[in-house]
XYZ file of C-alpha atoms in Angstrom:
781
model
C -8.743 15.176 47.899
C -8.763 17.439 44.852
C -7.200 14.855 42.531
C -10.561 13.099 41.990
C -12.475 16.124 40.663
C -9.445 17.084 38.598
C -9.329 13.714 36.926
C -13.080 13.848 36.371
C -12.792 17.239 34.646
C -9.950 15.938 32.466
C -11.942 12.857 31.458
C -15.255 14.689 30.976
C -14.649 15.437 27.256
C -13.968 11.769 26.540
C -17.012 10.707 28.527
C -19.152 13.143 26.566
C -17.699 11.796 23.329
C -18.477 8.236 24.446
C -22.097 9.217 25.112
C -22.306 10.818 21.677
C -20.901 7.629 20.129
C -23.468 5.533 21.985
C -26.290 7.786 20.796
C -25.076 7.665 17.205
C -24.897 3.866 17.080
C -27.736 3.126 19.500
C -29.433 0.683 17.099
C -26.318 -1.391 16.521
C -25.409 -1.298 20.207
C -28.929 -2.524 20.924
C -28.451 -5.673 18.867
C -29.192 -4.642 15.287
C -26.753 -5.686 12.561
C -24.690 -3.495 10.236
C -25.623 -5.335 7.044
C -26.099 -2.429 4.660
C -24.390 -2.376 1.250
C -20.895 -3.981 1.287
C -21.377 -5.342 4.800
C -24.263 -7.642 3.901
C -22.909 -9.218 0.751
C -19.158 -9.057 1.352
C -17.725 -8.264 4.763
C -20.220 -10.042 7.027
C -19.846 -13.351 5.152
C -16.059 -12.984 5.071
C -15.933 -12.250 8.792
C -18.185 -15.253 9.373
C -15.693 -17.565 7.638
C -12.821 -16.151 9.708
C -14.829 -16.418 12.937
C -15.820 -20.042 12.287
C -12.198 -20.969 11.596
C -11.015 -19.281 14.789
C -13.724 -20.950 16.882
C -12.814 -24.351 15.491
C -9.143 -23.817 16.290
C -8.138 -23.753 12.611
C -5.952 -21.123 11.005
C -8.146 -19.089 8.595
C -5.988 -19.761 5.549
C -8.585 -20.718 2.931
C -12.185 -19.688 2.213
C -13.973 -22.757 0.867
C -17.345 -20.994 0.678
C -16.767 -18.520 -2.183
C -15.594 -18.752 -5.801
C -15.130 -22.553 -5.584
C -12.527 -21.792 -2.929
C -10.037 -18.947 -2.621
C -7.208 -17.728 -0.418
C -8.275 -16.093 2.829
C -5.250 -15.138 4.938
C -3.313 -13.989 1.854
C -6.233 -11.786 0.790
C -6.110 -8.438 2.647
C -9.919 -8.355 2.809
C -9.784 -11.222 5.288
C -7.813 -8.988 7.700
C -6.612 -12.205 9.341
C -3.508 -10.507 10.785
C -5.250 -7.382 12.072
C -4.614 -7.380 15.856
C -8.331 -7.205 16.721
C -9.498 -9.931 14.329
C -9.183 -12.690 16.999
C -12.034 -10.933 18.807
C -14.327 -12.410 16.148
C -14.161 -15.647 18.115
C -16.097 -13.795 20.835
C -17.757 -10.796 19.156
C -20.114 -10.485 16.224
C -18.861 -8.688 13.099
C -21.135 -5.754 13.967
C -19.675 -5.535 17.475
C -16.174 -5.568 16.014
C -17.174 -2.858 13.512
C -18.299 -0.692 16.439
C -15.007 -1.354 18.228
C -13.204 -0.200 15.073
C -15.374 2.919 14.841
C -14.685 3.793 18.483
C -10.978 3.114 17.959
C -10.869 5.434 14.935
C -12.403 8.270 16.959
C -10.220 7.592 20.005
C -6.964 7.459 18.041
C -7.773 10.786 16.389
C -8.324 12.292 19.844
C -5.016 10.858 21.067
C -3.226 12.137 17.974
C -4.644 15.623 18.516
C -3.587 15.516 22.157
C -0.080 14.529 21.001
C -0.179 17.552 18.691
C -0.654 19.733 21.781
C -4.399 20.346 21.837
C -6.341 20.411 25.085
C -8.569 17.436 26.066
C -11.806 19.212 25.166
C -10.489 20.515 21.813
C -9.153 17.065 20.865
C -12.479 15.510 21.827
C -14.260 18.111 19.723
C -12.179 16.924 16.769
C -13.267 13.371 17.546
C -16.917 14.494 17.596
C -16.502 16.162 14.194
C -15.086 12.923 12.781
C -17.868 10.881 14.400
C -20.610 13.002 12.816
C -18.835 13.589 9.499
C -20.433 12.332 6.319
C -17.605 10.019 5.272
C -17.509 8.379 8.698
C -21.115 7.214 8.293
C -20.032 4.871 5.497
C -16.954 3.489 7.257
C -18.574 0.987 9.686
C -20.000 -1.026 6.773
C -16.543 -1.117 5.139
C -14.844 -3.359 7.676
C -11.327 -3.149 6.284
C -11.480 0.552 5.441
C -12.324 1.670 8.973
C -9.732 -0.688 10.486
C -6.984 0.586 8.182
C -8.040 4.206 8.689
C -7.996 4.090 12.490
C -4.193 4.328 13.096
C -3.518 6.912 10.377
C -3.821 10.084 12.523
C -0.972 8.876 14.734
C 1.256 8.457 11.678
C 0.337 11.914 10.394
C 1.068 13.660 13.700
C 4.284 11.654 14.163
C 5.752 12.674 10.800
C 4.355 16.216 10.919
C 6.288 16.857 14.120
C 9.567 15.180 13.158
C 12.515 17.216 14.422
C 15.825 15.667 13.308
C 17.730 17.747 15.850
C 15.939 15.845 18.626
C 17.376 12.331 18.228
C 15.240 10.684 20.906
C 12.095 12.382 19.679
C 12.874 11.476 16.064
C 13.332 7.810 17.008
C 10.033 7.798 18.864
C 8.139 9.503 16.047
C 9.632 7.264 13.351
C 8.697 4.182 15.387
C 5.128 5.374 15.963
C 4.686 6.321 12.305
C 6.106 2.988 11.101
C 3.985 0.983 13.534
C 0.840 2.953 12.716
C 1.198 2.565 8.953
C 2.232 -1.083 9.250
C -0.700 -1.966 11.499
C -2.967 0.052 9.204
C -2.120 -2.251 6.303
C -2.937 -5.261 8.470
C -6.441 -3.794 8.715
C -7.069 -5.084 5.208
C -7.250 -2.026 2.961
C -3.767 -1.298 1.572
C -5.066 1.574 -0.570
C -6.252 3.395 2.559
C -2.842 2.793 4.140
C -1.150 4.217 1.050
C -3.438 7.253 1.129
C -2.745 7.835 4.812
C 0.972 7.311 4.271
C 0.955 9.803 1.417
C -0.776 12.341 3.658
C 1.743 11.824 6.475
C 4.673 12.136 4.074
C 3.132 15.312 2.651
C 3.182 16.860 6.119
C 6.783 15.750 6.608
C 7.688 17.202 3.209
C 6.053 20.516 4.123
C 8.186 20.641 7.265
C 11.249 19.801 5.180
C 10.495 22.699 2.819
C 10.365 25.056 5.804
C 13.738 23.752 6.963
C 15.219 24.313 3.504
C 13.804 27.834 3.329
C 15.463 28.626 6.630
C 18.777 27.282 5.329
C 18.799 24.088 7.422
C 19.785 21.649 4.681
C 21.241 19.175 7.134
C 18.014 19.187 9.114
C 15.985 18.625 5.941
C 18.168 15.641 5.009
C 17.798 14.230 8.502
C 14.024 14.622 8.341
C 13.922 12.822 4.976
C 16.033 10.001 6.391
C 13.762 9.511 9.393
C 10.650 9.647 7.202
C 12.164 7.001 4.929
C 13.020 4.905 7.985
C 9.381 5.122 9.087
C 8.200 3.925 5.669
C 10.641 1.018 5.640
C 9.614 0.083 9.163
C 5.959 0.082 8.113
C 6.800 -2.301 5.265
C 8.513 -4.668 7.697
C 5.685 -4.532 10.238
C 3.038 -5.225 7.581
C 4.996 -7.934 5.728
C 2.956 -10.799 7.141
C 0.061 -9.426 5.086
C 1.901 -7.487 2.425
C 4.018 -10.300 0.969
C 1.220 -12.870 0.504
C -1.087 -10.103 -0.724
C 1.422 -9.165 -3.418
C 1.578 -12.817 -4.365
C -2.196 -12.963 -4.725
C -2.270 -9.655 -6.578
C 0.292 -10.856 -9.120
C -2.022 -13.594 -10.377
C -5.364 -11.889 -9.790
C -7.655 -10.113 -12.210
C -6.960 -6.936 -10.245
C -3.216 -7.357 -10.572
C -3.386 -7.976 -14.312
C -4.903 -4.523 -14.646
C -8.460 -3.357 -14.298
C -9.693 -0.969 -16.910
C -9.167 2.529 -15.438
C -12.874 3.317 -15.753
C -13.593 0.267 -13.545
C -10.949 0.952 -10.921
C -8.479 3.811 -10.759
C -10.913 6.356 -12.250
C -14.227 4.942 -11.004
C -15.955 6.896 -8.245
C -14.188 10.200 -8.804
C -15.651 13.215 -7.005
C -17.145 15.739 -9.402
C -15.788 19.265 -8.695
C -19.298 20.663 -8.242
C -19.933 18.113 -5.496
C -17.607 20.103 -3.244
C -20.598 22.411 -2.819
C -22.223 19.671 -0.751
C -19.845 20.685 2.021
C -22.386 23.473 2.498
C -25.397 21.136 2.455
C -25.070 17.394 1.748
C -28.646 17.114 0.458
C -27.907 19.291 -2.581
C -27.860 15.978 -4.473
C -30.977 14.681 -2.715
C -31.442 11.999 -0.096
C -29.684 8.704 -0.926
C -31.862 6.888 1.621
C -35.191 8.276 0.441
C -37.964 5.815 -0.373
C -38.994 7.682 -3.519
C -36.525 7.845 -6.408
C -37.440 11.443 -7.218
C -36.105 12.563 -3.835
C -32.616 11.387 -4.799
C -32.144 13.512 -7.892
C -28.359 13.242 -7.793
C -28.290 9.441 -8.248
C -27.746 9.682 -11.980
C -24.678 11.891 -11.537
C -22.734 9.172 -9.669
C -20.936 6.108 -10.964
C -23.103 3.070 -10.152
C -25.962 5.372 -9.131
C -24.367 6.096 -5.744
C -21.105 7.623 -4.491
C -18.539 5.741 -2.443
C -19.191 8.104 0.481
C -22.840 9.161 0.585
C -21.953 12.446 2.265
C -18.745 14.521 2.136
C -19.721 17.178 4.673
C -18.363 17.677 8.171
C -20.906 20.329 9.142
C -20.837 24.059 8.536
C -19.665 24.994 12.025
C -16.630 22.638 11.932
C -15.930 23.808 8.383
C -15.877 27.433 9.526
C -13.610 26.596 12.471
C -11.223 24.654 10.227
C -11.040 27.385 7.587
C -10.289 29.989 10.255
C -7.453 27.934 11.810
C -4.806 28.828 9.239
C -2.810 31.111 11.531
C -1.849 28.125 13.683
C 0.903 25.821 12.367
C -1.211 22.795 13.236
C -4.197 24.336 11.504
C -2.161 24.922 8.354
C -1.026 21.302 8.392
C -4.621 20.132 8.775
C -5.803 22.340 5.906
C -2.927 21.121 3.721
C -3.990 17.551 4.398
C -7.639 18.374 3.689
C -6.814 20.246 0.510
C -4.628 17.459 -0.852
C -7.276 14.852 -0.095
C -10.025 16.934 -1.680
C -7.941 17.598 -4.780
C -6.930 13.991 -5.393
C -10.465 12.741 -4.751
C -11.440 14.481 -8.004
C -9.696 11.625 -9.821
C -10.533 11.554 -13.525
C -11.596 15.195 -13.346
C -7.931 16.164 -12.954
C -5.797 16.444 -16.119
C -2.925 14.350 -14.717
C -4.884 11.680 -12.887
C -5.736 9.540 -15.896
C -2.049 8.882 -16.565
C -1.567 8.100 -12.879
C -4.573 5.777 -12.959
C -3.163 3.743 -15.813
C -0.082 3.016 -13.693
C -1.995 2.220 -10.486
C -4.932 0.401 -12.095
C -5.053 -2.049 -9.169
C -5.913 0.815 -6.761
C -9.575 1.627 -6.995
C -11.781 4.635 -6.320
C -10.250 8.135 -6.070
C -13.090 9.106 -3.736
C -11.208 7.272 -0.982
C -8.845 10.258 -0.914
C -11.704 12.185 0.704
C -10.843 10.379 3.916
C -7.783 12.652 4.130
C -10.039 15.665 3.666
C -12.324 14.466 6.451
C -9.464 13.866 8.866
C -7.886 17.196 7.925
C -11.103 19.159 8.422
C -11.821 17.409 11.741
C -8.314 18.228 12.984
C -8.576 21.773 11.659
C -11.896 22.242 13.444
C -10.275 21.124 16.699
C -7.434 23.623 16.233
C -9.915 26.361 15.370
C -12.077 25.572 18.387
C -9.113 25.853 20.727
C -8.052 29.146 19.121
C -11.557 30.617 19.530
C -12.447 29.246 22.967
C -9.107 28.309 24.553
C -6.502 30.191 26.486
C -3.362 31.917 25.301
C -2.585 35.447 24.237
C -5.722 37.656 24.515
C -4.993 39.484 21.281
C -4.480 36.224 19.402
C -7.809 34.973 20.801
C -9.624 38.100 19.653
C -8.101 37.775 16.181
C -9.117 34.118 15.987
C -12.668 34.983 17.005
C -12.887 37.711 14.388
C -11.630 35.315 11.705
C -14.138 32.691 12.771
C -16.993 35.181 12.653
C -15.954 36.452 9.223
C -15.658 32.878 7.901
C -19.160 32.113 9.158
C -20.549 35.100 7.251
C -18.688 34.142 4.076
C -20.140 30.628 4.250
C -23.593 31.951 5.102
C -23.823 33.979 1.886
C -24.065 31.100 -0.659
C -26.141 29.007 1.727
C -28.611 31.854 2.204
C -28.733 32.479 -1.539
C -29.614 28.845 -2.210
C -32.182 28.958 0.594
C -33.824 32.042 -0.884
C -33.961 30.379 -4.293
C -35.609 27.345 -2.715
C -38.186 29.604 -1.063
C -38.801 32.155 -3.839
C -37.981 30.374 -7.093
C -37.811 26.551 -6.958
C -37.496 26.313 -10.749
C -34.361 28.487 -10.736
C -32.863 26.444 -7.895
C -33.487 23.238 -9.833
C -31.895 24.736 -12.942
C -28.838 25.827 -10.946
C -28.366 22.394 -9.367
C -28.896 20.573 -12.672
C -26.545 23.000 -14.419
C -23.851 22.321 -11.834
C -24.211 18.576 -12.344
C -25.725 17.952 -8.904
C -28.980 16.621 -10.286
C -30.433 14.785 -13.244
C -33.739 13.263 -14.194
C -37.355 14.385 -13.933
C -37.576 15.401 -10.259
C -40.011 18.360 -10.110
C -38.734 21.700 -8.839
C -41.188 21.797 -5.876
C -39.815 18.476 -4.625
C -36.237 19.795 -4.781
C -37.121 23.055 -3.086
C -39.236 21.352 -0.456
C -36.363 19.117 0.556
C -33.816 21.952 0.739
C -35.538 25.114 1.895
C -35.640 24.302 5.596
C -32.056 22.975 6.025
C -30.608 25.801 3.895
C -32.416 28.577 5.730
C -31.660 26.992 9.107
C -27.987 26.607 8.189
C -27.628 30.211 7.059
C -29.302 31.498 10.236
C -27.036 29.250 12.338
C -23.953 30.686 10.648
C -25.162 34.243 11.213
C -25.786 33.376 14.857
C -22.272 31.913 15.153
C -20.837 35.099 13.658
C -22.771 37.176 16.181
C -21.590 34.990 19.057
C -17.990 35.277 17.865
C -18.247 39.039 17.736
C -19.714 39.332 21.221
C -17.061 36.953 22.492
C -14.255 38.992 20.921
C -15.712 42.150 22.463
C -15.864 40.536 25.882
C -19.674 40.821 26.058
C -20.118 37.056 26.369
C -18.117 34.474 28.270
C -16.438 31.474 26.697
C -18.592 28.895 28.457
C -22.033 30.027 27.186
C -20.636 30.471 23.688
C -19.119 26.981 23.814
C -22.461 25.527 24.934
C -24.297 27.360 22.147
C -21.836 26.256 19.476
C -21.940 22.663 20.730
C -25.739 22.677 20.619
C -25.786 24.026 17.056
C -23.204 21.452 15.980
C -25.097 18.563 17.549
C -28.441 19.623 16.080
C -26.950 19.897 12.623
C -24.980 16.654 13.017
C -28.039 14.725 14.178
C -29.940 15.933 11.113
C -27.150 15.040 8.710
C -26.473 11.524 9.967
C -30.101 10.536 10.557
C -30.891 7.450 8.488
C -27.313 6.961 7.284
C -25.460 3.713 8.008
C -28.778 1.956 8.727
C -28.744 -1.109 10.961
C -30.819 -4.169 10.101
C -32.878 -5.976 12.783
C -31.084 -9.178 13.738
C -34.183 -11.239 13.015
C -34.063 -10.214 9.323
C -30.551 -11.607 9.036
C -31.360 -14.830 10.840
C -34.562 -15.579 8.898
C -34.350 -18.786 6.879
C -36.620 -18.664 3.847
C -37.982 -21.839 2.204
C -35.704 -21.181 -0.781
C -32.674 -20.926 1.500
C -33.632 -24.174 3.238
C -33.973 -25.877 -0.143
C -30.492 -24.723 -1.153
C -28.965 -25.822 2.163
C -30.466 -29.282 1.659
C -28.393 -29.617 -1.529
C -25.093 -28.462 -0.019
C -23.876 -31.988 0.884
C -23.894 -32.726 -2.864
C -22.052 -29.632 -4.080
C -22.191 -25.864 -4.473
C -24.806 -23.200 -5.258
C -24.841 -20.838 -8.224
C -27.000 -17.725 -8.362
C -27.733 -17.220 -12.049
C -28.171 -13.603 -13.267
C -27.021 -12.204 -9.906
C -24.837 -9.697 -11.767
C -27.881 -8.107 -13.456
C -28.942 -5.035 -11.464
C -32.631 -5.430 -12.266
C -32.658 -9.064 -11.132
C -30.727 -8.265 -7.936
C -33.119 -5.429 -7.055
C -36.157 -7.654 -7.693
C -34.783 -10.433 -5.527
C -34.044 -8.037 -2.678
C -37.552 -6.619 -2.952
C -39.112 -10.080 -2.915
C -36.963 -11.011 0.094
C -38.117 -7.912 1.973
C -34.676 -6.282 2.038
C -31.793 -8.682 2.523
C -31.687 -11.484 -0.040
C -30.162 -14.452 1.862
C -29.032 -16.166 -1.349
C -27.304 -13.200 -2.944
C -23.612 -13.907 -3.478
C -22.064 -14.233 -1.013
C -24.557 -13.427 1.778
C -25.599 -17.070 1.998
C -22.222 -17.960 3.521
C -23.738 -16.742 6.783
C -26.058 -19.759 6.637
C -23.593 -22.315 5.231
C -24.102 -21.878 1.486
C -21.035 -22.675 -0.662
C -20.854 -20.689 -3.904
C -19.332 -21.232 -7.313
C -19.376 -19.103 -10.442
C -20.098 -15.826 -8.650
C -18.443 -12.499 -9.336
C -15.719 -11.423 -6.920
C -16.502 -7.771 -6.262
C -12.914 -7.057 -5.233
C -11.282 -8.806 -8.224
C -8.749 -10.619 -6.032
C -9.565 -14.074 -7.398
C -7.177 -15.441 -9.995
C -7.390 -14.084 -13.517
C -8.494 -17.526 -14.678
C -11.312 -17.660 -12.156
C -12.473 -14.148 -12.923
C -12.360 -14.754 -16.676
C -14.294 -17.991 -16.327
C -16.997 -16.282 -14.286
C -17.186 -13.434 -16.776
C -17.732 -15.873 -19.645
C -20.215 -17.851 -17.576
C -22.314 -14.788 -16.748
C -22.494 -13.857 -20.438
C -24.133 -17.186 -21.297
C -27.931 -17.586 -21.221
C -29.406 -20.394 -19.173
C -28.758 -23.447 -21.339
C -26.681 -26.585 -21.763
C -23.321 -24.823 -22.106
C -23.835 -22.816 -18.917
C -24.980 -25.956 -17.136
C -21.887 -27.839 -18.346
C -19.612 -25.130 -16.954
C -21.461 -25.269 -13.628
C -21.147 -29.052 -13.500
C -17.359 -28.765 -13.762
C -17.416 -26.553 -10.628
C -19.488 -29.041 -8.655
C -22.681 -26.978 -8.637
C -25.628 -28.979 -7.270
C -28.355 -26.328 -7.234
C -29.015 -23.147 -9.207
C -31.360 -20.222 -8.755
C -32.331 -18.905 -12.170
C -35.045 -16.515 -13.359
C -38.338 -18.254 -14.075
C -39.155 -18.829 -17.732
C -35.814 -20.365 -18.655
C -35.458 -23.623 -20.537
C -36.058 -27.010 -18.908
C -32.707 -28.734 -19.343
C -31.981 -32.484 -19.371
C -30.243 -33.545 -16.183
C -32.028 -30.960 -14.034
C -35.274 -30.753 -12.128
C -37.120 -27.827 -10.624
C -37.431 -28.194 -6.857
C -39.363 -25.028 -6.048
C -40.465 -21.579 -7.198
C -39.263 -18.503 -5.363
C -40.888 -15.273 -6.503
C -39.699 -14.572 -10.011
C -37.105 -17.367 -9.823
C -36.980 -21.105 -9.693
C -34.547 -23.399 -7.916
C -33.124 -26.097 -10.151
C -31.386 -29.224 -8.905
C -28.465 -30.495 -11.004
C -29.003 -34.250 -10.917
C -25.389 -35.248 -11.625
C -22.500 -32.913 -10.838
C -18.808 -33.297 -10.174
C -18.039 -34.238 -6.601
C -15.260 -32.519 -4.672
C -12.769 -34.981 -6.209
C -13.298 -37.034 -9.362
C -11.235 -39.332 -11.596
C -11.975 -38.444 -15.229
C -11.221 -41.023 -17.949
C -10.230 -38.481 -20.591
C -8.743 -35.014 -20.844
C -8.123 -32.391 -23.468
C -4.461 -31.470 -22.909
C -3.384 -27.971 -23.864
C 0.141 -26.586 -23.882
C 1.307 -23.794 -21.608
C -0.460 -20.595 -22.563
C -3.158 -22.486 -24.473
C -6.865 -22.091 -23.884
C -7.930 -23.837 -20.687
C -11.539 -22.809 -21.180
C -12.355 -25.531 -23.702
C -15.117 -26.953 -21.506
C -17.434 -29.389 -23.249
C -20.886 -28.080 -24.018
C -22.693 -31.270 -22.987
C -23.319 -31.332 -19.199
C -23.208 -35.139 -19.165
C -19.725 -35.203 -20.744
C -18.461 -32.669 -18.170
C -18.477 -35.546 -15.689
C -16.015 -37.552 -17.779
C -13.561 -35.104 -19.296
C -11.637 -31.936 -18.520
C -9.408 -29.399 -20.263
C -6.063 -29.510 -18.476
C -2.716 -27.759 -18.848
C -0.286 -30.662 -19.155
C 3.309 -30.906 -20.380
C 3.921 -32.346 -23.796
C 1.816 -32.191 -26.963
C -1.813 -31.153 -26.812
C -4.815 -33.221 -27.742
C -6.977 -35.972 -26.251
C -5.524 -38.162 -23.508
C -7.017 -41.253 -21.923
C -6.746 -42.162 -18.255
C -7.746 -45.027 -16.036
C -10.783 -45.159 -13.815
C -11.098 -45.944 -10.141
C -12.529 -44.755 -6.834
C -12.053 -41.713 -4.637
C -12.897 -41.637 -0.946
C -12.649 -38.527 1.236
C -10.909 -39.426 4.503
C -10.536 -35.945 5.945
C -11.517 -32.414 5.068
C -10.991 -28.974 6.488
C -10.965 -25.629 4.724
C -7.224 -25.765 4.072
C -6.605 -29.528 3.920
C -8.182 -32.341 1.923
C -7.256 -36.008 2.488
C -8.312 -38.628 -0.052
C -7.932 -42.356 -0.631
C -7.569 -42.847 -4.374
C -7.620 -46.243 -6.093
C -6.426 -45.946 -9.703
C -7.206 -48.802 -12.072
C -5.005 -48.173 -15.084
C -1.536 -46.925 -15.952
C -2.361 -43.529 -14.410
C -5.421 -41.513 -13.446
C -6.319 -37.840 -13.605
C -7.783 -36.512 -10.376
C -9.827 -33.338 -10.899
C -10.954 -31.221 -7.957
C -13.918 -28.880 -8.008
C -11.716 -26.339 -6.220
C -9.935 -23.251 -7.507
C -6.307 -23.688 -8.464
C -3.851 -22.025 -6.117
C -0.084 -22.643 -6.305
C 0.003 -22.639 -2.507
C -2.185 -25.741 -2.388
C 0.483 -28.444 -2.362
C -0.335 -32.029 -3.312
C 1.286 -35.176 -1.956
C 0.746 -38.770 -3.069
C 1.827 -41.201 -0.333
C 3.870 -38.386 1.205
C 5.687 -37.502 -2.015
C 5.143 -34.063 -3.547
C 3.477 -34.060 -6.966
C 2.649 -31.056 -9.178
C -0.862 -29.716 -9.578
C -2.127 -28.208 -12.831
C -4.954 -25.968 -13.937
C -8.124 -27.688 -15.140
C -11.130 -26.205 -16.938
C -9.826 -22.668 -16.768
C -9.209 -22.285 -13.036
C -9.788 -25.565 -11.174
C -7.203 -28.048 -9.871
C -6.001 -31.415 -11.208
C -3.143 -33.835 -10.644
C -2.010 -37.175 -12.009
C -2.096 -40.221 -9.737
C -0.180 -43.450 -10.542
C -1.779 -46.878 -10.630
C -2.766 -48.524 -7.377
C -4.180 -47.366 -4.054
C -2.739 -44.154 -2.655
C -3.219 -41.582 0.033
C -3.534 -38.129 -1.541
C -3.296 -34.993 0.574
C -3.750 -31.403 -0.584
C -2.846 -28.746 1.968
C -2.482 -24.989 1.817
C 1.109 -23.926 2.489
C 1.978 -20.417 1.372
C 5.717 -19.739 1.849
C 5.085 -15.991 1.675
C 3.112 -16.200 4.918
C 6.140 -17.548 6.783
C 8.527 -15.084 5.142
C 6.142 -12.243 5.941
C 5.782 -13.359 9.559
C 9.557 -13.369 10.003
C 9.822 -9.881 8.482
C 6.994 -8.613 10.694
C 8.751 -10.016 13.750
C 11.925 -8.215 12.732
C 9.964 -4.994 12.224
C 8.415 -5.233 15.696
C 11.861 -5.753 17.206
C 13.211 -2.677 15.389
C 10.247 -0.590 16.495
C 10.677 -1.770 20.103
C 14.360 -0.878 19.998
C 13.611 2.603 18.682
C 10.990 3.218 21.371
C 13.214 1.882 24.164
C 16.225 3.953 23.146
C 13.975 7.004 22.808
C 13.057 6.673 26.497
C 16.647 6.558 27.776
C 18.085 9.750 29.156
């Protein structure tokens, strides 16, 4: 009879955490859409393509909607092999993002329980993560939150590796390998690498302790098991890792981004660590008035990667006071390493590191380790202050917590007093520290900060007083726990309010007249959004659209728009494609730009009003400060061209003619033999079947041979067959696809077959078998 209440008490912390999660994401749970920032113009459209493929029963191998076509399954951003991706056939991308967010919180709680914390302390750690600043950005970064979710299990597994316990070591190596491998399947390999580095750091710290105690054999055994975990993770993730490496090798990202665009971009400024005390020291990133976000000019791109680094002052105090516990020290080590490496280009050694890992972008991502470390440290600190154990140890923990609260209260109170007594001095201090720039008046700065700073300092003083009374036995643990929880929730609600905003579903489903006009042209070809890479134009278009611009690349995929000539924000398109787009965007609206668009099969263009009226185009409507222009004659999906400019291997494939009319009849193609003009026969092309990853044509060639040019990006995994016989494909016009067809009538089939997908799947299967064997043998007595 008593088992029921016991189970209820044990599950109460998780139930409370679930309620907190529901309150935090009430808008999205109520039907609103997470379409802010990267979600709206990158992840939502990508998830839409995957979902449509799954619902149609087709493998999501190729994305025909972006960049004149590009790999999908081989691109980690597609997260095709993530175990929860099939849910997209049933759930919306926002619903799946919420599942990922809940999973990230739950797996941290489970990891903390595995580390030996009580249910309520582990749930407290989950609550800290849920209301942390970095976590508020994660739901709009679909791959980041998926890859981050399993990382705590890997960290706890390697942190507790004991080589003298063979069964335990096998179990921990298997869990770590599975967690890191599945993390990479989430679609953000850099996050997996960061999490793996953090887990290995904890294992290395344990190895150092073994060496210091003279246990060299134990240290070697620990290193061997850690290496086994890494190798297992590589096997488990191979189905994504191998094709991703193939894509990376020929992508703009793989050929090396400039460090200032990738490996050094979005580095945390050292002074920004002060925002752990109060995140609004740089202003409000979601404010309607620019002057209320005075820190915008201090960030790359006018915004940070994570809008907020804080976890809350109370969790920070608990984490900092947890150093006497081995688990607390491990958490602080993790947090410190993450915080240090997030400084990126502000570190003397990081620039050299960035030149080697130029494909890995944004040092600020390392802050995820800091967030996880501080959340875990807060859980350890909470258990030390409010849990059971040795009475003297509890009193010492409470005294440390109280002292830490007072230490943190001092600078917060000082800043609060400056805001109240001398706003001009406060503004000078913040600007001098690099936390602000621009003309924001001192009263505006002080007005935004005085109340949260004073309230925070008083809360810390109150926490110190509660800790002292608790250590003296003048207050019980339960009322203190309730008071601390209330203070944490009040502060957390204030910090996360307005962050990760959800968009009403109706705004995302609204079809504007301009969108309808573009969709009407889609049977003829693709859409190009001219000047979309200009910040001023993009901001104007969003303003005119009332928030979400449905034609912005690649948001329109949600409605069925197929794009060409747009910038790939993740740089995973081929180097040829990226270079072609870069050259295209540098051209003004004119005949040469139009000719390049014709080669890509563009049928309609949105371009700023006031541009030239070009022959071969007609304006079909005005849309705010833009006009929609129909391209009267463009390349179809497949075209036989009567002439070609042949270039040798390594020659310039960007020799596109400058006359749009001639772009229909010629192409620059990489062909064997001498360069120069080549003539081909004419004929007819009929499409007999088409899916995203397969194109079937009936080609009639009238002449000795014909050159078939496709308005589709070149990919070596797209294999061509003429009457069932394999024929080579070549690069045309910089990054498109062409092949030679002999005289006569033929069936031509192009299908996507990436051998690295099969090899990766076999390796992943082997990895799962190894992991299963390790777990099964770990259970045997």
